[in-house]
């Protein structure tokens, strides 16, 4: 196990025990990292239950990345309780698109719904880092979570495909902007995992079945697989890595023609 004793992380995106961010919290905590969580108020009661399970949680404050002001409030609340304290790791595991993005053909999704999905799921990486920067130690590591629909068609993923493409672009841009000061920014492209956010994608179970049958590892990845790679990106072991999109998907992204057609 990596030893990150004395390090501090901001973790955004815990909504339940199934959240990928919760598995990341557990692995960071096991490595000795102190955690400060940003949570959406609608998940407040669940967060309050979870906090007792990890003594390494140093605090948790509301976070809504839908606006600049509410994003700033997280850091103001953090500073008020911990003046002068800074973090070494920022986990951005945030995604959302309104229901109306999925219940009609993509051509007819309204501008306002597209904008909401893009703001929360992609542009919020820039928003979070902008406000986080004064509270980040030199040489910090930021990790965001993306999905392969950013560059290949996945049925029903819709507007979230555009959001993930933009998120990966933000990752590269921000890595180049912050790299000269030693800060790193990377993305992990996770295979499909059953979570609250995933349950919003129609036909998600069919995608799980397809990936399990056709990925090189012949299984779906889980939260722990993603958390392990995140721990590596958060640690000095990956000190030369920035601006990258690392696939944690059982190898599915390298395939094109499924082996199974040879049996038909
Ligand atoms: P999840 O539902 O547990 O997490 C999504 C998080 O986004 C929640 O904690 C929610 O509170 C947060 N969020 C949404 N809107 C927000 C807002 N306005 N302000 C602050 N936080 C907000 O689901 P998850 O699958 O763990 O998702 C985490 C990330 O992983 C997302 O970016 C998702 O797109 C990405 N991802 C998930 C999968 C998958 O199959 N589950 C695959 C690839 C990438």
Coordinates of C-alpha atoms and ligand atoms in Angstrom, one line a residue:
X1 CA 0.0 0.0 0.0
X2 CA 1.2 3.5 -0.8
X3 CA 2.0 5.8 2.1
X4 CA 0.6 9.3 1.6
X5 CA 0.6 10.1 5.3
X6 CA 0.4 13.9 5.8
X7 CA -1.3 14.5 2.5
X8 CA -4.7 16.1 2.2
X9 CA -7.4 15.7 -0.5
X10 CA -10.5 17.5 -1.6
X11 CA -13.0 14.9 -2.9
X12 CA -16.0 16.0 -4.9
X13 CA -18.6 13.4 -6.0
X14 CA -19.6 11.2 -3.1
X15 CA -23.4 10.6 -3.2
X16 CA -23.6 7.0 -1.9
X17 CA -21.6 4.0 -1.0
X18 CA -21.7 3.0 -4.6
X19 CA -20.1 6.3 -5.8
X20 CA -16.7 5.8 -7.5
X21 CA -15.6 8.8 -5.3
X22 CA -16.4 6.8 -2.1
X23 CA -14.1 4.0 -3.2
X24 CA -11.5 6.6 -3.9
X25 CA -12.0 8.1 -0.4
X26 CA -11.5 4.6 1.1
X27 CA -8.2 4.0 -0.8
X28 CA -6.9 7.5 -0.1
X29 CA -7.8 7.1 3.6
X30 CA -6.0 3.7 3.7
X31 CA -2.9 5.5 2.4
X32 CA -3.1 8.0 5.2
X33 CA -4.7 10.9 3.4
X34 CA -7.0 13.3 5.3
X35 CA -10.2 14.0 3.3
X36 CA -12.4 17.0 2.9
X37 CA -15.6 16.2 1.0
X38 CA -17.8 18.5 -1.1
X39 CA -21.4 17.1 -1.2
X40 CA -24.6 18.1 -2.9
X41 CA -27.3 19.0 -0.3
X42 CA -29.7 16.5 -1.8
X43 CA -27.4 13.7 -0.7
X44 CA -26.7 15.2 2.8
X45 CA -28.3 12.5 4.9
X46 CA -26.3 9.8 3.1
X47 CA -23.0 11.7 3.5
X48 CA -23.7 12.2 7.2
X49 CA -24.1 8.4 7.5
X50 CA -20.9 7.7 5.5
X51 CA -18.7 10.1 7.4
X52 CA -18.6 8.0 10.5
X53 CA -17.2 5.1 8.5
X54 CA -13.9 6.9 7.7
X55 CA -12.2 8.6 10.6
X56 CA -9.8 10.2 8.0
X57 CA -12.7 12.6 6.9
X58 CA -11.6 15.9 8.3
X59 CA -14.7 17.8 7.2
X60 CA -17.4 18.0 4.6
X61 CA -19.1 21.1 3.2
X62 CA -21.9 21.7 0.6
X63 CA -20.8 22.0 -3.0
X64 CA -22.9 22.9 -6.0
X65 CA -20.8 23.4 -9.1
X66 CA -23.8 24.7 -11.1
X67 CA -22.7 28.3 -10.2
X68 CA -19.4 30.0 -9.6
X69 CA -20.7 31.5 -6.3
X70 CA -21.8 28.1 -4.8
X71 CA -18.5 26.5 -5.8
X72 CA -16.6 29.3 -4.1
X73 CA -18.6 28.7 -0.9
X74 CA -17.1 25.3 -0.5
X75 CA -13.6 26.7 -0.2
X76 CA -14.7 29.6 2.0
X77 CA -16.3 27.1 4.4
X78 CA -13.1 25.0 4.3
X79 CA -10.9 28.0 5.0
X80 CA -13.1 29.2 7.8
X81 CA -12.6 26.0 9.7
X82 CA -9.0 25.3 8.6
X83 CA -7.3 28.6 8.1
X84 CA -4.0 28.3 6.2
X85 CA -4.6 24.6 5.4
X86 CA -3.9 23.4 1.8
X87 CA -4.5 20.2 -0.1
X88 CA -2.4 18.0 -2.3
X89 CA -5.0 16.1 -4.2
X90 CA -8.3 17.1 -5.9
X91 CA -10.8 14.5 -7.0
X92 CA -13.5 15.7 -9.4
X93 CA -16.0 12.9 -9.8
X94 CA -19.0 14.9 -10.8
X95 CA -21.4 14.3 -13.6
X96 CA -25.0 15.3 -14.3
X97 CA -27.4 15.8 -17.2
X98 CA -31.1 16.6 -16.9
X99 CA -33.6 13.8 -17.6
X100 CA -34.7 15.7 -20.7
X101 CA -31.3 15.0 -22.2
X102 CA -32.1 11.3 -22.4
X103 CA -35.9 11.1 -23.0
X104 CA -35.8 12.4 -26.6
X105 CA -33.7 12.2 -29.8
X106 CA -30.5 14.2 -29.3
X107 CA -31.5 16.6 -32.1
X108 CA -34.3 17.9 -30.0
X109 CA -32.6 18.4 -26.6
X110 CA -33.1 22.0 -25.5
X111 CA -30.2 24.4 -25.2
X112 CA -30.8 25.0 -21.5
X113 CA -30.5 21.2 -20.8
X114 CA -27.4 20.9 -22.9
X115 CA -25.8 23.9 -21.1
X116 CA -26.6 22.4 -17.7
X117 CA -25.0 19.1 -18.6
X118 CA -21.9 20.9 -20.0
X119 CA -21.6 23.2 -17.0
X120 CA -21.8 20.5 -14.4
X121 CA -20.2 17.6 -16.1
X122 CA -17.3 19.4 -18.0
X123 CA -16.8 23.1 -17.3
X124 CA -17.0 22.5 -13.6
X125 CA -13.4 21.1 -13.7
X126 CA -12.2 24.5 -14.6
X127 CA -14.5 26.1 -12.0
X128 CA -13.3 23.8 -9.2
X129 CA -9.7 24.3 -10.0
X130 CA -10.0 28.0 -10.3
X131 CA -11.3 28.2 -6.7
X132 CA -9.2 25.4 -5.4
X133 CA -5.9 26.8 -6.6
X134 CA -5.2 29.1 -3.6
X135 CA -5.8 26.1 -1.4
X136 CA -3.5 23.6 -3.3
X137 CA 0.1 22.9 -2.4
X138 CA 2.7 23.1 -5.2
X139 CA 2.9 19.8 -7.1
X140 CA -0.8 18.9 -6.5
X141 CA -2.6 16.2 -8.4
X142 CA -6.1 16.5 -9.8
X143 CA -8.0 13.5 -11.1
X144 CA -11.3 13.7 -13.0
X145 CA -13.5 10.8 -14.2
X146 CA -14.6 10.4 -17.8
X147 CA -16.1 7.8 -20.2
X148 CA -15.1 6.5 -23.6
X149 CA -18.2 7.9 -25.2
X150 CA -16.1 11.1 -25.5
X151 CA -14.6 9.7 -28.7
X152 CA -16.8 6.8 -29.8
X153 CA -20.5 6.4 -30.2
X154 CA -22.3 4.8 -27.3
X155 CA -26.1 4.5 -27.7
X156 CA -28.2 6.6 -25.2
X157 CA -25.2 8.4 -23.7
X158 CA -26.3 11.4 -25.7
X159 CA -25.3 14.9 -24.4
X160 CA -23.0 13.3 -21.8
X161 CA -20.7 12.2 -24.7
X162 CA -20.2 15.9 -25.6
X163 CA -19.6 16.7 -22.0
X164 CA -17.0 14.0 -21.5
X165 CA -15.2 15.1 -24.7
X166 CA -15.1 18.7 -23.3
X167 CA -14.0 17.4 -19.9
X168 CA -11.0 15.5 -21.5
X169 CA -10.1 18.7 -23.4
X170 CA -10.3 20.7 -20.2
X171 CA -7.9 18.1 -18.7
X172 CA -5.3 18.8 -21.3
X173 CA -5.8 22.5 -21.3
X174 CA -5.6 22.8 -17.5
X175 CA -2.6 20.4 -17.4
X176 CA -0.7 22.7 -19.8
X177 CA -1.8 25.8 -17.9
X178 CA -0.9 24.6 -14.4
X179 CA 2.0 22.3 -15.4
X180 CA 4.7 25.1 -15.1
X181 CA 3.8 25.5 -11.4
X182 CA 4.1 21.7 -10.9
X183 CA 0.4 20.9 -10.7
X184 CA -0.8 17.8 -12.5
X185 CA -4.3 17.2 -14.0
X186 CA -5.3 13.8 -15.4
X187 CA -8.5 11.9 -16.3
X188 CA -9.4 8.3 -15.8
X189 CA -11.8 6.8 -18.3
X190 CA -13.8 4.2 -16.4
X191 CA -15.7 1.3 -17.8
X192 CA -19.4 1.2 -16.9
X193 CA -20.2 0.8 -13.2
X194 CA -23.6 0.7 -11.6
X195 CA -24.0 3.9 -9.6
X196 CA -26.7 6.6 -9.2
X197 CA -25.3 8.6 -12.1
X198 CA -25.2 5.5 -14.3
X199 CA -28.8 4.6 -13.6
X200 CA -29.8 7.7 -15.5
X201 CA -28.5 6.3 -18.8
X202 CA -31.2 4.2 -20.5
X203 CA -30.2 0.6 -21.3
X204 CA -27.2 0.8 -19.0
X205 CA -27.5 -2.9 -18.0
X206 CA -27.2 -3.9 -21.7
X207 CA -23.9 -2.0 -21.9
X208 CA -22.7 -3.8 -18.7
X209 CA -23.5 -7.2 -20.3
X210 CA -21.8 -6.3 -23.6
X211 CA -18.6 -5.0 -22.0
X212 CA -18.4 -8.1 -19.7
X213 CA -18.7 -10.4 -22.7
X214 CA -16.3 -8.5 -24.9
X215 CA -13.6 -6.8 -22.9
X216 CA -10.2 -8.5 -22.9
X217 CA -10.5 -9.2 -19.2
X218 CA -14.1 -10.6 -19.7
X219 CA -15.4 -8.6 -16.8
X220 CA -16.7 -5.2 -15.9
X221 CA -14.4 -3.0 -13.8
X222 CA -15.6 -1.9 -10.3
X223 CA -15.2 1.1 -8.1
X224 CA -12.0 -0.4 -6.5
X225 CA -10.3 -0.8 -9.9
X226 CA -10.9 2.9 -10.6
X227 CA -9.9 4.0 -7.1
X228 CA -6.6 2.0 -7.4
X229 CA -5.6 3.9 -10.6
X230 CA -6.7 7.2 -8.9
X231 CA -4.5 6.5 -5.9
X232 CA -1.5 6.0 -8.3
X233 CA -2.3 9.3 -10.2
X234 CA -2.7 11.1 -6.8
X235 CA 0.7 9.8 -5.6
X236 CA 4.3 10.7 -6.5
X237 CA 4.6 7.4 -8.3
X238 CA 2.9 9.1 -11.3
X239 CA 5.0 12.3 -10.9
X240 CA 5.8 12.5 -14.7
X241 CA 2.2 12.0 -15.8
X242 CA -0.1 14.9 -16.7
X243 CA -2.8 15.8 -19.2
X244 CA -3.5 12.1 -19.8
X245 CA -6.6 10.1 -20.1
X246 CA -6.0 6.6 -18.5
X247 CA -8.4 3.9 -19.4
X248 CA -9.6 1.6 -16.5
X249 CA -12.0 -0.5 -18.5
X250 CA -10.8 -4.0 -18.6
X251 CA -9.2 -3.2 -21.9
X252 CA -12.6 -2.7 -23.7
X253 CA -11.4 0.5 -25.5
X254 CA -8.7 -1.4 -27.5
X255 CA -11.3 -3.7 -29.1
X256 CA -13.2 -3.2 -32.3
X257 CA -14.6 -6.4 -33.7
X258 CA -15.9 -8.7 -30.8
X259 CA -14.4 -12.1 -30.6
X260 CA -17.9 -13.5 -30.2
X261 CA -18.8 -13.0 -33.9
X262 CA -16.4 -15.8 -34.8
X263 CA -18.7 -18.2 -33.0
X264 CA -21.8 -17.2 -34.9
Ligands
LIG1 P1 -22.5 9.1 -8.6 O1 -23.9 9.4 -8.9 O2 -22.2 8.3 -7.3 O3 -21.6 10.4 -8.5 C1 -22.0 11.6 -9.3 C2 -21.7 12.8 -8.4 O4 -21.9 14.0 -9.1 C3 -22.6 12.8 -7.2 O5 -21.9 12.7 -6.0 C4 -23.3 14.1 -7.3 O6 -23.6 14.7 -6.0 C5 -22.3 14.9 -8.1 N1 -22.9 16.1 -8.7 C6 -23.9 16.1 -9.7 N2 -24.2 17.4 -9.9 C7 -23.5 18.2 -9.0 C8 -23.4 19.6 -8.8 N3 -24.2 20.5 -9.4 N4 -22.5 20.0 -7.8 C9 -21.7 19.1 -7.2 N5 -21.8 17.8 -7.4 C10 -22.6 17.3 -8.3 O7 -22.0 8.3 -9.9 P2 -20.5 7.9 -10.3 O8 -20.7 6.9 -11.4 O9 -19.7 7.6 -9.2 O10 -20.0 9.2 -11.1 C11 -18.8 9.9 -10.8 C12 -18.1 10.3 -12.1 O11 -17.7 9.1 -12.7 C13 -19.0 11.1 -13.0 O12 -18.3 12.1 -13.6 C14 -19.4 10.0 -14.0 O13 -19.7 10.5 -15.3 C15 -18.0 9.3 -14.1 N6 -18.1 8.0 -14.8 C16 -19.0 7.0 -14.3 C17 -19.1 5.8 -15.0 C18 -20.1 4.8 -14.5 O14 -20.4 3.9 -15.3 N7 -20.6 4.9 -13.3 C19 -18.3 5.5 -16.0 C20 -17.3 6.5 -16.5 C21 -17.3 7.7 -15.8

